[in-house]
Coordinates of C-alpha atoms and ligand atoms in Angstrom, one line a residue:
M427 CA 36.4 260.7 33.1
K428 CA 38.6 257.6 32.0
R429 CA 36.9 254.7 30.6
V430 CA 37.0 251.2 32.1
F431 CA 36.2 248.1 29.9
S432 CA 36.1 244.5 31.4
G433 CA 34.3 241.1 30.0
M434 CA 33.6 237.7 31.1
R435 CA 32.4 234.8 29.1
P436 CA 29.0 233.1 29.6
S437 CA 30.4 229.9 30.1
G438 CA 28.8 228.6 33.2
Q439 CA 28.2 230.2 36.8
L440 CA 30.9 232.4 38.1
H441 CA 33.0 231.2 41.0
I442 CA 34.8 232.8 43.6
G443 CA 38.0 233.4 41.1
N444 CA 36.2 235.8 38.9
Y445 CA 34.6 237.3 41.9
L446 CA 38.0 237.7 43.9
G447 CA 40.3 238.5 40.4
A448 CA 38.0 240.8 38.6
L449 CA 34.4 241.4 39.7
K450 CA 35.0 242.8 42.9
N451 CA 37.2 245.6 41.2
W452 CA 34.4 246.4 38.8
V453 CA 32.3 247.1 41.6
E454 CA 34.6 249.7 43.1
L455 CA 35.9 251.2 39.8
Q456 CA 32.3 252.2 38.5
K457 CA 32.2 254.8 41.5
K458 CA 35.1 256.7 39.7
Y459 CA 35.2 255.7 36.1
D460 CA 33.0 255.4 33.1
C461 CA 32.3 251.7 33.1
F462 CA 31.5 249.2 30.3
F463 CA 31.0 245.6 31.4
C464 CA 30.3 243.2 28.5
I465 CA 29.0 239.6 28.2
V466 CA 31.5 238.4 25.8
D467 CA 29.4 235.6 24.1
Y468 CA 31.6 235.7 20.8
H469 CA 34.6 234.7 22.8
A470 CA 32.3 232.0 24.8
I471 CA 31.9 230.1 21.3
T472 CA 35.4 229.6 20.7
T473 CA 35.2 226.5 22.7
P474 CA 32.8 223.9 22.5
F475 CA 29.2 224.9 23.8
K476 CA 25.8 224.1 23.6
P477 CA 23.3 226.5 21.5
A478 CA 20.6 225.6 23.8
E479 CA 22.3 226.9 26.8
M480 CA 23.9 229.9 25.6
K481 CA 21.0 232.0 26.3
R482 CA 20.5 230.9 29.8
N483 CA 24.3 231.5 30.5
I484 CA 24.0 234.9 28.8
L485 CA 21.0 235.8 31.2
E486 CA 22.8 234.2 34.3
L487 CA 25.9 236.3 33.8
A488 CA 23.8 239.6 33.3
K489 CA 21.9 238.7 36.6
S490 CA 25.4 237.9 38.2
Y491 CA 27.1 241.5 37.2
L492 CA 23.8 243.2 38.6
A493 CA 23.6 240.7 41.8
S494 CA 27.5 241.8 42.6
G495 CA 26.7 245.3 42.6
I496 CA 27.4 246.6 39.2
D497 CA 24.7 249.5 38.8
P498 CA 23.2 249.6 35.3
K499 CA 22.7 253.6 36.1
K500 CA 26.5 254.1 36.4
S501 CA 27.9 251.5 34.3
V502 CA 26.9 249.9 30.7
I503 CA 26.1 246.3 30.9
F504 CA 25.6 244.9 27.3
I505 CA 25.8 241.7 25.2
Q506 CA 29.0 241.6 22.7
S507 CA 27.0 240.4 19.7
D508 CA 24.6 243.0 20.1
V509 CA 27.0 245.4 18.9
S510 CA 28.4 244.3 15.5
E511 CA 31.4 246.5 15.7
H512 CA 33.2 244.2 17.9
A513 CA 33.3 241.7 14.9
E514 CA 34.2 244.6 12.5
L515 CA 37.0 245.9 14.1
T516 CA 38.4 242.5 15.0
W517 CA 38.6 241.8 11.1
I518 CA 40.6 245.1 10.5
L519 CA 42.9 244.6 13.7
N520 CA 43.6 241.1 12.3
T521 CA 45.3 242.6 9.4
I522 CA 48.1 244.3 11.6
T523 CA 48.4 241.2 13.8
P524 CA 51.1 238.3 13.0
I525 CA 50.0 234.8 13.1
G526 CA 52.9 234.3 15.2
E527 CA 51.9 236.4 17.9
L528 CA 48.6 234.7 18.4
K529 CA 50.2 231.1 18.5
R530 CA 52.5 232.3 21.3
M531 CA 49.5 233.0 23.5
T532 CA 49.5 230.8 26.4
Q533 CA 45.6 230.4 26.7
F534 CA 45.5 229.3 23.1
K535 CA 48.0 226.7 23.9
E536 CA 46.0 225.5 26.8
K537 CA 42.7 225.3 25.1
S538 CA 44.2 223.6 22.1
K539 CA 45.5 220.9 24.5
Q540 CA 42.0 220.8 26.2
Y541 CA 40.1 220.7 23.0
P542 CA 42.2 219.1 20.4
G543 CA 39.4 218.6 18.1
Y544 CA 38.1 222.2 18.4
I545 CA 41.3 224.2 17.5
N546 CA 39.4 226.8 15.3
I547 CA 40.6 230.2 13.9
A548 CA 38.3 232.0 16.4
L549 CA 40.2 230.3 19.2
L550 CA 43.5 231.5 17.6
D551 CA 41.9 235.0 17.1
Y552 CA 40.3 235.2 20.6
P553 CA 43.1 237.8 21.8
V554 CA 42.3 240.4 18.8
L555 CA 38.7 240.2 19.3
M556 CA 39.4 241.0 23.3
A557 CA 41.8 243.9 21.9
A558 CA 38.9 244.9 19.6
D559 CA 36.5 245.0 23.0
I560 CA 38.6 247.1 24.5
L561 CA 39.8 249.7 21.8
L562 CA 36.2 250.4 20.6
Y563 CA 35.7 252.1 23.7
K564 CA 39.2 253.5 23.9
A565 CA 39.5 252.3 27.4
E566 CA 42.3 253.2 29.7
I567 CA 42.0 250.8 32.4
V568 CA 41.0 247.0 32.2
P569 CA 40.3 245.3 35.3
V570 CA 41.1 241.4 35.0
G571 CA 42.8 238.4 36.7
E572 CA 46.1 237.3 36.2
D573 CA 45.6 234.8 33.6
Q574 CA 44.6 237.9 30.9
L575 CA 47.8 239.9 31.4
Q576 CA 49.3 238.3 28.2
H577 CA 46.3 239.0 26.1
L578 CA 46.6 242.7 27.8
E579 CA 49.8 243.1 26.6
L580 CA 49.1 242.1 23.1
T581 CA 46.2 244.6 22.9
R582 CA 48.5 247.4 23.7
T583 CA 51.2 246.1 21.1
I584 CA 47.9 246.2 18.6
A585 CA 47.2 249.7 19.6
R586 CA 50.8 250.9 19.3
R587 CA 51.2 249.5 16.1
F588 CA 47.8 250.8 14.7
N589 CA 48.7 254.3 16.1
K590 CA 52.0 254.0 14.3
I591 CA 50.6 253.1 11.1
F592 CA 47.5 255.1 10.6
G593 CA 48.1 257.9 12.9
Q594 CA 47.2 258.3 16.9
T595 CA 43.9 256.7 17.8
F596 CA 44.0 254.4 20.6
P597 CA 45.3 254.9 24.2
E598 CA 47.3 251.9 25.4
P599 CA 45.0 250.4 28.0
K600 CA 46.3 249.1 31.3
A601 CA 45.3 246.3 33.3
I602 CA 44.6 246.3 37.1
L603 CA 44.6 243.6 39.3
T604 CA 43.0 242.9 42.7
K605 CA 44.9 241.4 45.8
A606 CA 44.0 238.0 44.7
P607 CA 44.7 238.0 41.0
R608 CA 44.9 234.4 40.9
V609 CA 42.7 232.0 42.7
M610 CA 43.6 228.5 42.7
S611 CA 41.6 225.1 42.1
L612 CA 40.4 223.4 45.5
T613 CA 41.1 220.2 43.9
D614 CA 44.6 221.0 42.4
P615 CA 46.0 223.8 43.6
T616 CA 48.6 224.0 41.2
K617 CA 46.0 225.0 38.6
K618 CA 43.7 228.2 38.7
M619 CA 40.2 227.8 39.6
S620 CA 38.1 227.4 36.5
K621 CA 34.2 227.5 35.4
T622 CA 34.9 224.1 33.8
D623 CA 36.6 222.3 36.4
G624 CA 33.1 221.9 38.5
E625 CA 35.0 222.2 42.0
G626 CA 35.1 225.8 42.3
I627 CA 32.7 227.8 44.7
A628 CA 30.2 229.1 42.7
L629 CA 28.8 232.6 43.7
I630 CA 25.4 231.2 44.0
D631 CA 26.5 228.2 45.9
S632 CA 24.5 227.3 49.2
K633 CA 26.2 227.3 52.7
E634 CA 26.1 223.4 52.5
T635 CA 27.5 223.4 49.0
I636 CA 30.4 225.6 50.0
W637 CA 31.0 223.4 52.9
K638 CA 30.9 220.3 50.7
K639 CA 33.4 221.6 48.5
L640 CA 35.8 223.2 50.9
S641 CA 35.9 219.7 53.3
T642 CA 37.5 218.0 50.5
A643 CA 39.8 220.6 49.3
V644 CA 43.7 220.1 49.1
T645 CA 45.6 221.6 52.1
D646 CA 49.0 221.8 53.0
P647 CA 50.4 218.4 52.0
A648 CA 52.6 218.2 55.1
R649 CA 49.5 217.9 57.4
I650 CA 49.1 214.1 56.8
K651 CA 47.8 213.6 60.4
R652 CA 45.9 215.8 62.7
T653 CA 49.0 216.4 64.7
D654 CA 51.3 217.4 62.0
P655 CA 52.3 221.0 61.8
G656 CA 51.6 222.8 58.8
E657 CA 52.9 226.2 56.8
P658 CA 49.8 228.4 56.3
K659 CA 51.8 229.7 53.4
K660 CA 51.8 226.6 51.4
C661 CA 48.1 226.0 51.8
N662 CA 45.4 227.2 49.4
I663 CA 42.8 227.4 52.2
Y664 CA 44.8 229.7 54.0
T665 CA 45.3 231.9 50.8
L666 CA 41.4 232.1 50.6
H667 CA 41.4 233.0 54.2
Q668 CA 43.1 236.3 53.4
S669 CA 40.3 237.4 51.0
F670 CA 37.3 236.2 53.6
S671 CA 38.3 236.2 57.0
S672 CA 39.4 238.9 59.8
K673 CA 42.8 239.7 60.9
E674 CA 42.1 237.9 64.1
E675 CA 40.8 234.8 62.2
L676 CA 43.9 234.6 60.1
D677 CA 46.3 235.3 62.8
Y678 CA 44.3 232.3 64.7
V679 CA 44.4 229.8 61.8
A680 CA 47.8 230.5 61.0
D681 CA 49.2 229.9 64.4
G682 CA 46.8 226.7 65.0
C683 CA 48.3 225.3 61.7
R684 CA 51.8 226.0 62.6
K685 CA 51.4 224.4 65.9
A686 CA 49.0 221.8 65.0
K687 CA 46.5 223.4 67.6
I688 CA 43.6 222.9 65.0
G689 CA 43.0 220.5 62.5
C690 CA 42.3 221.3 58.4
L691 CA 38.7 221.0 59.2
E692 CA 38.4 223.4 61.9
C693 CA 40.3 225.8 59.8
K694 CA 38.0 225.1 56.6
K695 CA 34.7 225.5 59.0
I696 CA 35.9 229.1 59.7
L697 CA 36.6 229.8 56.1
A698 CA 33.0 228.4 54.8
E699 CA 30.9 230.6 57.3
N700 CA 33.0 233.6 56.2
I701 CA 32.4 232.9 52.5
A702 CA 29.0 232.0 52.8
K703 CA 28.5 235.2 54.6
E704 CA 30.2 237.2 51.9
L705 CA 28.1 235.8 49.4
A706 CA 24.8 235.9 51.1
P707 CA 23.9 239.5 49.7
F708 CA 24.9 238.3 46.0
R709 CA 22.5 235.2 46.5
K710 CA 19.7 237.3 47.8
K711 CA 20.0 239.6 44.8
Y712 CA 20.3 236.9 42.5
T713 CA 17.1 235.1 43.4
E714 CA 15.2 238.6 43.4
L715 CA 16.5 239.0 39.8
S716 CA 15.5 235.5 39.0
K717 CA 12.1 236.7 39.4
N718 CA 12.0 239.4 37.1
E719 CA 14.1 238.6 34.2
D720 CA 12.2 241.1 32.1
L721 CA 14.1 243.6 33.7
V722 CA 17.6 242.1 33.1
Y723 CA 16.4 242.2 29.4
K724 CA 15.7 245.9 29.3
I725 CA 19.0 246.6 31.1
L726 CA 20.9 244.8 28.4
V727 CA 18.8 246.2 25.3
D728 CA 19.5 249.8 27.1
G729 CA 23.2 248.9 27.5
A730 CA 23.6 247.7 23.7
K731 CA 22.1 251.3 22.7
R732 CA 24.6 252.9 24.9
A733 CA 27.6 250.9 23.8
K734 CA 26.6 251.0 20.0
K735 CA 26.9 255.0 19.8
I736 CA 30.4 255.0 21.0
A737 CA 31.6 251.9 19.4
S738 CA 30.1 253.0 15.9
Q739 CA 31.9 256.4 16.1
T740 CA 35.1 254.7 16.7
L741 CA 34.7 252.4 13.9
I742 CA 33.9 255.1 11.5
E743 CA 36.9 256.8 13.0
V744 CA 39.2 253.7 12.2
K745 CA 37.7 253.3 8.6
R746 CA 38.4 256.7 8.0
K747 CA 41.9 256.6 9.3
I748 CA 42.8 253.3 7.0
G749 CA 41.0 254.9 3.8
L750 CA 37.8 252.7 3.6
L751 CA 35.2 255.3 3.9
I752 CA 34.6 257.2 0.6
Ligands
TYM17 P1 36.4 234.8 31.7 O1 35.3 234.7 31.6 O2 37.4 233.5 31.7 O3 36.9 235.2 33.2 C1 36.5 236.4 33.8 C2 37.4 237.2 34.4 O4 37.7 236.1 35.8 C3 39.1 236.2 35.9 N1 39.3 234.8 36.4 C4 40.2 234.9 37.4 N2 40.9 235.5 38.3 C5 41.4 235.0 39.2 N3 41.5 233.5 39.7 C6 41.0 232.8 38.8 N4 40.9 231.5 39.2 C7 40.3 233.6 37.7 N5 39.3 232.7 36.7 C8 39.1 233.6 36.1 C9 39.6 236.5 34.4 O5 40.8 236.9 34.4 C10 38.7 237.3 33.9 O6 39.1 238.9 34.4 N6 39.0 236.9 27.9 C11 38.4 237.3 29.3 C12 37.1 238.0 28.7 C13 37.4 239.0 28.1 C14 38.0 240.5 28.4 C15 37.9 241.1 27.1 C16 38.3 240.7 29.7 C17 36.7 239.2 26.6 N7 37.1 240.5 26.1 C18 38.1 242.6 27.1 C19 38.9 242.1 29.8 C20 38.6 243.0 28.4 C21 38.3 236.2 30.1 O7 39.1 235.5 30.7 O8 36.9 235.8 30.7

């Protein structure tokens, strides 16, 4: 069975971008593949964070994985720092990764701009740790959002380079995307929705909060007055409709927008209803899990054991190949 690996940073509540761009795919993939879903806490400390909040964030992310339908009987759910091999393989892969390749990464450039006082070595090394995550499990499939494609390409380069120098060891993993690989911000649709912008619709948001965030969201700028016709293709709200609404509703809002038969608020109301409906089972399960966090801890401890078994084998193989195990 082919292996799948993916992860998310425990850096705040998941939003519909994480859900539509990655998590939705994870739930589907676990039906067919051997899946490893990681809580990448070592990645989360490369940008500013509060130690007191980290434990909560990790637990909340684990609950989100479970609430979205990741089944711990089928998939391995674990915390990255529980499996020390991730850091060890990173160190080895660092030795075959030129600094120039890392300095070119878009995410490194963006985060450096966002946190000019926090440009640390680990931030630069982020993609090598990501490569180690994937290659430790010899994963062939990596479901991520579009923003991670460049990192995935680097992982493939690193795998190829390692194989060439030290002999065939790693498969070259392929990224797979969903139909909505880049969900845009509600307040600035030229930027992707992110955990830090605070405006994203969180998976645990109530119907009222979803409505509050949607009601002020940016639409097609051509629709200044209610009577101005718009173009759905230029509207972020319509793009979201494509992920949450039925074919009939899509036709209704597209036609209503083009002919100015409906206003943006009516269009948003339909979307808010549909998002709330789709996320309702998630919220319910999340609330249930919050009453039984011991169970979540147990799942993470068990997951780390299962992950370590494979990670340690790969690390031994890698060390042998580079002549370190005597
Ligand atoms: P993170 O936590 O930033 O993002 C988690 C996942 O959500 C996707 N995503 C989005 N998809 C669509 N639209 C958006 N607006 C949006 N925002 C986020 C991301 O692409 C990602 O799939 N570096 C990874 C974590 C990671 C990882 C790995 C992933 C560490 N090691 C190994 C795969 C394999 C990240 O971006 O996390």
